[in-house]
Amino acid sequence: MLQEKLPMTPMRLMTGPLLANSYILCEDDCVLVDPAGDVEDILRVLRGRNLRFVVATHMHFDHIWSAKALVDSTGADFLVHRLDWELRDEFLSMAEELGFRPPAPPDRAEFVEDGQTIWHGLRIMHTPGHTPGSISLVGSGFILTGDLLFNGSVGRTDLLASDSRALASSICRIYREIPHHYVVYPGHGPPTTVGAEATGNPFLRASSCSTSS
Ligand SMILES: [Zn+2]
Ligand SMILES: [Zn+2]
């Protein structure tokens, strides 16, 4: 389990083409989850601190908008689930349908898996549904859920390679495994808590989760 210590609090930046949330977590060095904004904005917030990892909750273009620029300019490693990395070209071309020029993905990636701890107790949960390789990141007192679970909503499942049953199963797993006082930092919109969504999310409450899902 996570070691007890002063919890790091993810810093939320709301920038980029579809106002996806980027989160910066810092201890002695920093991790950036979902580089949605312009690289200059992100570097300004980092203020010279060492960026160790850039993590993508999934490979949709608005969540990796400046991933390549950030990795190229800082030397950070890019972490993503293999299932989303393999679909990167298809996912990034979806930007064109929305009138954006697709960003280039980073040149290379390191793959993360369910249960892996990547940095200072920050643990990967493989939470497929919105995309096959969607991940959540669990820290001490919080979970970053990407486009799986939002404040009062859930991720879209009408997109390429998305799966509504997998999405429900992933959300139910969060309700079951993550303490309900944990803060949820979603990929879009304001934070919430696991408990608030488990009892009040209009799309999926914990009471609708079967014991097997
Ligand atoms: Zn998405
Ligand atoms: Zn999104």
Tab-separated table of C-alpha atoms and ligand atoms in Angstrom:
chain	number	residue	atom	x	y	z
A	1	MET	CA	0.000	0.000	0.000
A	2	LEU	CA	0.933	3.637	-0.197
A	3	GLN	CA	3.312	4.868	2.438
A	4	GLU	CA	2.003	7.486	4.854
A	5	LYS	CA	3.473	10.903	4.269
A	6	LEU	CA	2.357	14.396	3.476
A	7	PRO	CA	0.223	14.001	0.385
A	8	MET	CA	1.380	15.669	-2.777
A	9	THR	CA	-1.420	17.623	-4.375
A	10	PRO	CA	-1.749	17.572	-8.131
A	11	MET	CA	-1.664	21.071	-9.598
A	12	ARG	CA	-4.317	21.508	-12.279
A	13	LEU	CA	-3.649	23.485	-15.450
A	14	MET	CA	-6.560	23.980	-17.782
A	15	THR	CA	-5.274	24.827	-21.237
A	16	GLY	CA	-5.103	23.492	-24.741
A	17	PRO	CA	-7.557	23.056	-27.584
A	18	LEU	CA	-10.378	21.276	-25.769
A	19	LEU	CA	-9.564	22.537	-22.282
A	20	ALA	CA	-8.370	19.180	-21.070
A	21	ASN	CA	-6.782	19.246	-17.638
A	22	SER	CA	-3.036	18.836	-17.261
A	23	TYR	CA	-1.758	17.895	-13.815
A	24	ILE	CA	1.690	18.548	-12.406
A	25	LEU	CA	2.917	16.594	-9.389
A	26	CYS	CA	6.217	17.501	-7.780
A	27	GLU	CA	8.377	15.992	-5.086
A	28	ASP	CA	12.129	16.341	-5.665
A	29	ASP	CA	11.325	16.159	-9.367
A	30	CYS	CA	8.049	16.355	-11.266
A	31	VAL	CA	5.582	14.305	-13.266
A	32	LEU	CA	3.178	15.803	-15.751
A	33	VAL	CA	-0.036	13.942	-16.545
A	34	ASP	CA	-1.756	14.797	-19.843
A	35	PRO	CA	0.195	17.619	-21.498
A	36	ALA	CA	-2.883	19.324	-22.888
A	37	GLY	CA	-1.551	22.858	-22.996
A	38	ASP	CA	1.142	24.770	-24.788
A	39	VAL	CA	4.643	23.731	-23.912
A	40	GLU	CA	5.604	27.289	-22.881
A	41	ASP	CA	2.781	27.408	-20.326
A	42	ILE	CA	3.812	24.092	-18.842
A	43	LEU	CA	7.520	24.985	-18.697
A	44	ARG	CA	6.621	28.267	-16.997
A	45	VAL	CA	4.767	26.411	-14.259
A	46	LEU	CA	7.648	23.957	-13.838
A	47	ARG	CA	10.019	26.898	-13.273
A	48	GLY	CA	13.139	24.914	-14.040
A	49	ARG	CA	12.242	21.898	-11.890
A	50	ASN	CA	13.267	18.584	-13.385
A	51	LEU	CA	10.488	16.852	-15.313
A	52	ARG	CA	11.010	13.112	-14.987
A	53	PHE	CA	7.915	11.685	-16.675
A	54	VAL	CA	5.219	12.816	-19.054
A	55	VAL	CA	2.263	10.438	-18.655
A	56	ALA	CA	-0.711	10.123	-20.998
A	57	THR	CA	-3.939	8.784	-19.474
A	58	HIS	CA	-4.801	7.938	-23.090
A	59	MET	CA	-3.697	8.925	-26.597
A	60	HIS	CA	-6.487	11.334	-27.593
A	61	PHE	CA	-4.939	14.420	-29.141
A	62	ASP	CA	-6.216	16.941	-26.624
A	63	HIS	CA	-4.472	15.035	-23.813
A	64	ILE	CA	-1.079	14.763	-25.527
A	65	TRP	CA	-1.177	18.109	-27.318
A	66	SER	CA	2.358	19.118	-26.327
A	67	ALA	CA	3.763	15.724	-25.300
A	68	LYS	CA	6.385	15.581	-28.027
A	69	ALA	CA	7.533	19.175	-27.543
A	70	LEU	CA	7.734	18.664	-23.794
A	71	VAL	CA	9.623	15.381	-24.032
A	72	ASP	CA	11.978	16.819	-26.637
A	73	SER	CA	12.746	19.931	-24.603
A	74	THR	CA	13.067	18.310	-21.156
A	75	GLY	CA	14.304	14.775	-21.827
A	76	ALA	CA	11.429	13.334	-19.765
A	77	ASP	CA	10.316	9.774	-20.477
A	78	PHE	CA	6.876	9.389	-22.044
A	79	LEU	CA	4.702	6.794	-20.293
A	80	VAL	CA	1.538	5.322	-21.787
A	81	HIS	CA	-0.310	2.019	-21.986
A	82	ARG	CA	0.762	-0.090	-24.937
A	83	LEU	CA	-2.826	-0.573	-26.215
A	84	ASP	CA	-3.251	3.176	-26.727
A	85	TRP	CA	0.244	3.668	-28.128
A	86	GLU	CA	-0.520	1.127	-30.859
A	87	LEU	CA	-3.608	3.129	-31.890
A	88	ARG	CA	-1.854	6.521	-31.763
A	89	ASP	CA	-2.090	7.271	-35.492
A	90	GLU	CA	-5.822	6.517	-35.596
A	91	PHE	CA	-6.479	8.482	-32.416
A	92	LEU	CA	-4.450	11.504	-33.463
A	93	SER	CA	-6.104	11.698	-36.856
A	94	MET	CA	-9.420	12.241	-35.011
A	95	ALA	CA	-8.150	15.785	-34.410
A	96	GLU	CA	-8.763	16.587	-38.064
A	97	GLU	CA	-12.483	15.882	-37.713
A	98	LEU	CA	-12.572	18.637	-35.101
A	99	GLY	CA	-10.601	21.035	-37.258
A	100	PHE	CA	-7.231	20.693	-35.550
A	101	ARG	CA	-3.947	19.684	-37.062
A	102	PRO	CA	-2.994	16.470	-35.252
A	103	PRO	CA	0.006	16.819	-32.945
A	104	ALA	CA	2.934	14.482	-33.575
A	105	PRO	CA	3.279	11.859	-30.843
A	106	PRO	CA	6.568	11.529	-28.949
A	107	ASP	CA	9.173	9.515	-30.843
A	108	ARG	CA	9.109	6.710	-28.323
A	109	ALA	CA	7.228	5.533	-25.263
A	110	GLU	CA	7.700	3.384	-22.215
A	111	PHE	CA	4.734	1.172	-21.446
A	112	VAL	CA	3.026	1.032	-18.073
A	113	GLU	CA	0.845	-1.714	-16.669
A	114	ASP	CA	-1.849	-2.165	-14.065
A	115	GLY	CA	-0.394	-2.226	-10.562
A	116	GLN	CA	2.913	-0.629	-11.493
A	117	THR	CA	4.227	2.132	-9.238
A	118	ILE	CA	5.985	4.695	-11.382
A	119	TRP	CA	7.082	7.425	-8.964
A	120	HIS	CA	6.758	8.234	-5.250
A	121	GLY	CA	3.885	5.816	-4.655
A	122	LEU	CA	2.001	6.908	-7.782
A	123	ARG	CA	0.347	3.719	-9.023
A	124	ILE	CA	-1.083	2.826	-12.419
A	125	MET	CA	-4.585	1.378	-12.753
A	126	HIS	CA	-5.495	0.081	-16.205
A	127	THR	CA	-9.039	1.429	-16.615
A	128	PRO	CA	-10.142	0.680	-20.202
A	129	GLY	CA	-13.426	1.758	-21.777
A	130	HIS	CA	-13.044	5.265	-23.170
A	131	THR	CA	-10.015	3.815	-24.968
A	132	PRO	CA	-8.509	0.307	-24.639
A	133	GLY	CA	-5.339	1.607	-22.985
A	134	SER	CA	-6.835	4.263	-20.713
A	135	ILE	CA	-5.120	4.448	-17.349
A	136	SER	CA	-5.835	6.116	-14.031
A	137	LEU	CA	-3.115	7.143	-11.576
A	138	VAL	CA	-3.598	6.591	-7.859
A	139	GLY	CA	-1.677	8.628	-5.299
A	140	SER	CA	-2.064	9.183	-1.584
A	141	GLY	CA	-5.548	10.667	-1.236
A	142	PHE	CA	-6.342	11.148	-4.899
A	143	ILE	CA	-6.896	9.483	-8.267
A	144	LEU	CA	-6.420	10.980	-11.721
A	145	THR	CA	-9.037	9.422	-13.969
A	146	GLY	CA	-8.408	10.872	-17.442
A	147	ASP	CA	-11.571	10.587	-19.534
A	148	LEU	CA	-12.989	7.641	-17.564
A	149	LEU	CA	-14.833	9.393	-14.737
A	150	PHE	CA	-15.762	13.069	-14.411
A	151	ASN	CA	-17.553	15.195	-11.859
A	152	GLY	CA	-21.149	14.117	-12.561
A	153	SER	CA	-20.383	12.352	-15.821
A	154	VAL	CA	-18.443	9.538	-17.467
A	155	GLY	CA	-16.251	9.252	-20.556
A	156	ARG	CA	-17.597	8.937	-24.073
A	157	THR	CA	-17.875	5.448	-25.520
A	158	ASP	CA	-19.017	6.341	-29.030
A	159	LEU	CA	-15.469	6.870	-30.261
A	160	LEU	CA	-12.953	4.664	-32.044
A	161	ALA	CA	-12.150	1.520	-30.027
A	162	SER	CA	-14.180	2.577	-26.996
A	163	ASP	CA	-16.255	0.045	-25.061
A	164	SER	CA	-19.141	0.958	-22.775
A	165	ARG	CA	-19.069	-2.324	-20.800
A	166	ALA	CA	-15.369	-1.960	-20.139
A	167	LEU	CA	-15.939	1.646	-19.055
A	168	ALA	CA	-18.604	0.615	-16.550
A	169	SER	CA	-16.418	-2.178	-15.252
A	170	SER	CA	-13.461	0.206	-14.798
A	171	ILE	CA	-15.578	2.761	-12.935
A	172	CYS	CA	-17.042	0.040	-10.722
A	173	ARG	CA	-13.524	-1.105	-9.934
A	174	ILE	CA	-12.659	2.423	-8.769
A	175	TYR	CA	-15.770	2.556	-6.573
A	176	ARG	CA	-14.793	-0.808	-5.105
A	177	GLU	CA	-11.033	-0.396	-4.657
A	178	ILE	CA	-10.355	3.317	-4.068
A	179	PRO	CA	-11.246	4.888	-0.693
A	180	HIS	CA	-14.329	7.049	-1.088
A	181	HIS	CA	-12.732	10.131	0.474
A	182	TYR	CA	-10.107	10.203	-2.283
A	183	VAL	CA	-10.250	13.249	-4.560
A	184	VAL	CA	-10.928	12.500	-8.231
A	185	TYR	CA	-9.005	14.705	-10.650
A	186	PRO	CA	-10.614	14.134	-14.059
A	187	GLY	CA	-9.356	14.850	-17.556
A	188	HIS	CA	-11.951	17.608	-18.016
A	189	GLY	CA	-13.794	19.761	-15.519
A	190	PRO	CA	-13.528	20.242	-11.776
A	191	PRO	CA	-12.453	17.692	-9.177
A	192	THR	CA	-14.845	15.544	-7.157
A	193	THR	CA	-14.495	12.590	-4.788
A	194	VAL	CA	-14.881	8.878	-5.360
A	195	GLY	CA	-17.704	8.824	-2.810
A	196	ALA	CA	-19.623	11.684	-4.410
A	197	GLU	CA	-19.600	9.876	-7.747
A	198	ALA	CA	-20.301	6.447	-6.222
A	199	THR	CA	-23.486	7.807	-4.662
A	200	GLY	CA	-24.504	10.572	-7.062
A	201	ASN	CA	-23.084	10.099	-10.562
A	202	PRO	CA	-26.160	10.166	-12.829
A	203	PHE	CA	-24.559	7.776	-15.338
A	204	LEU	CA	-23.203	5.113	-12.992
A	205	ARG	CA	-23.558	4.743	-9.241
A	206	ALA	CA	-21.922	2.078	-7.120
A	207	SER	CA	-25.379	0.598	-6.449
A	208	SER	CA	-25.624	-0.273	-10.161
A	209	CYS	CA	-22.333	-2.170	-10.123
A	210	SER	CA	-22.814	-5.892	-9.937
A	211	THR	CA	-20.467	-7.712	-7.580
A	212	SER	CA	-18.804	-9.393	-10.533
A	213	SER	CA	-18.118	-6.355	-12.700
B	1	ZN	ZN	-10.429	11.173	-24.552
B	2	ZN	ZN	-10.543	14.318	-23.179
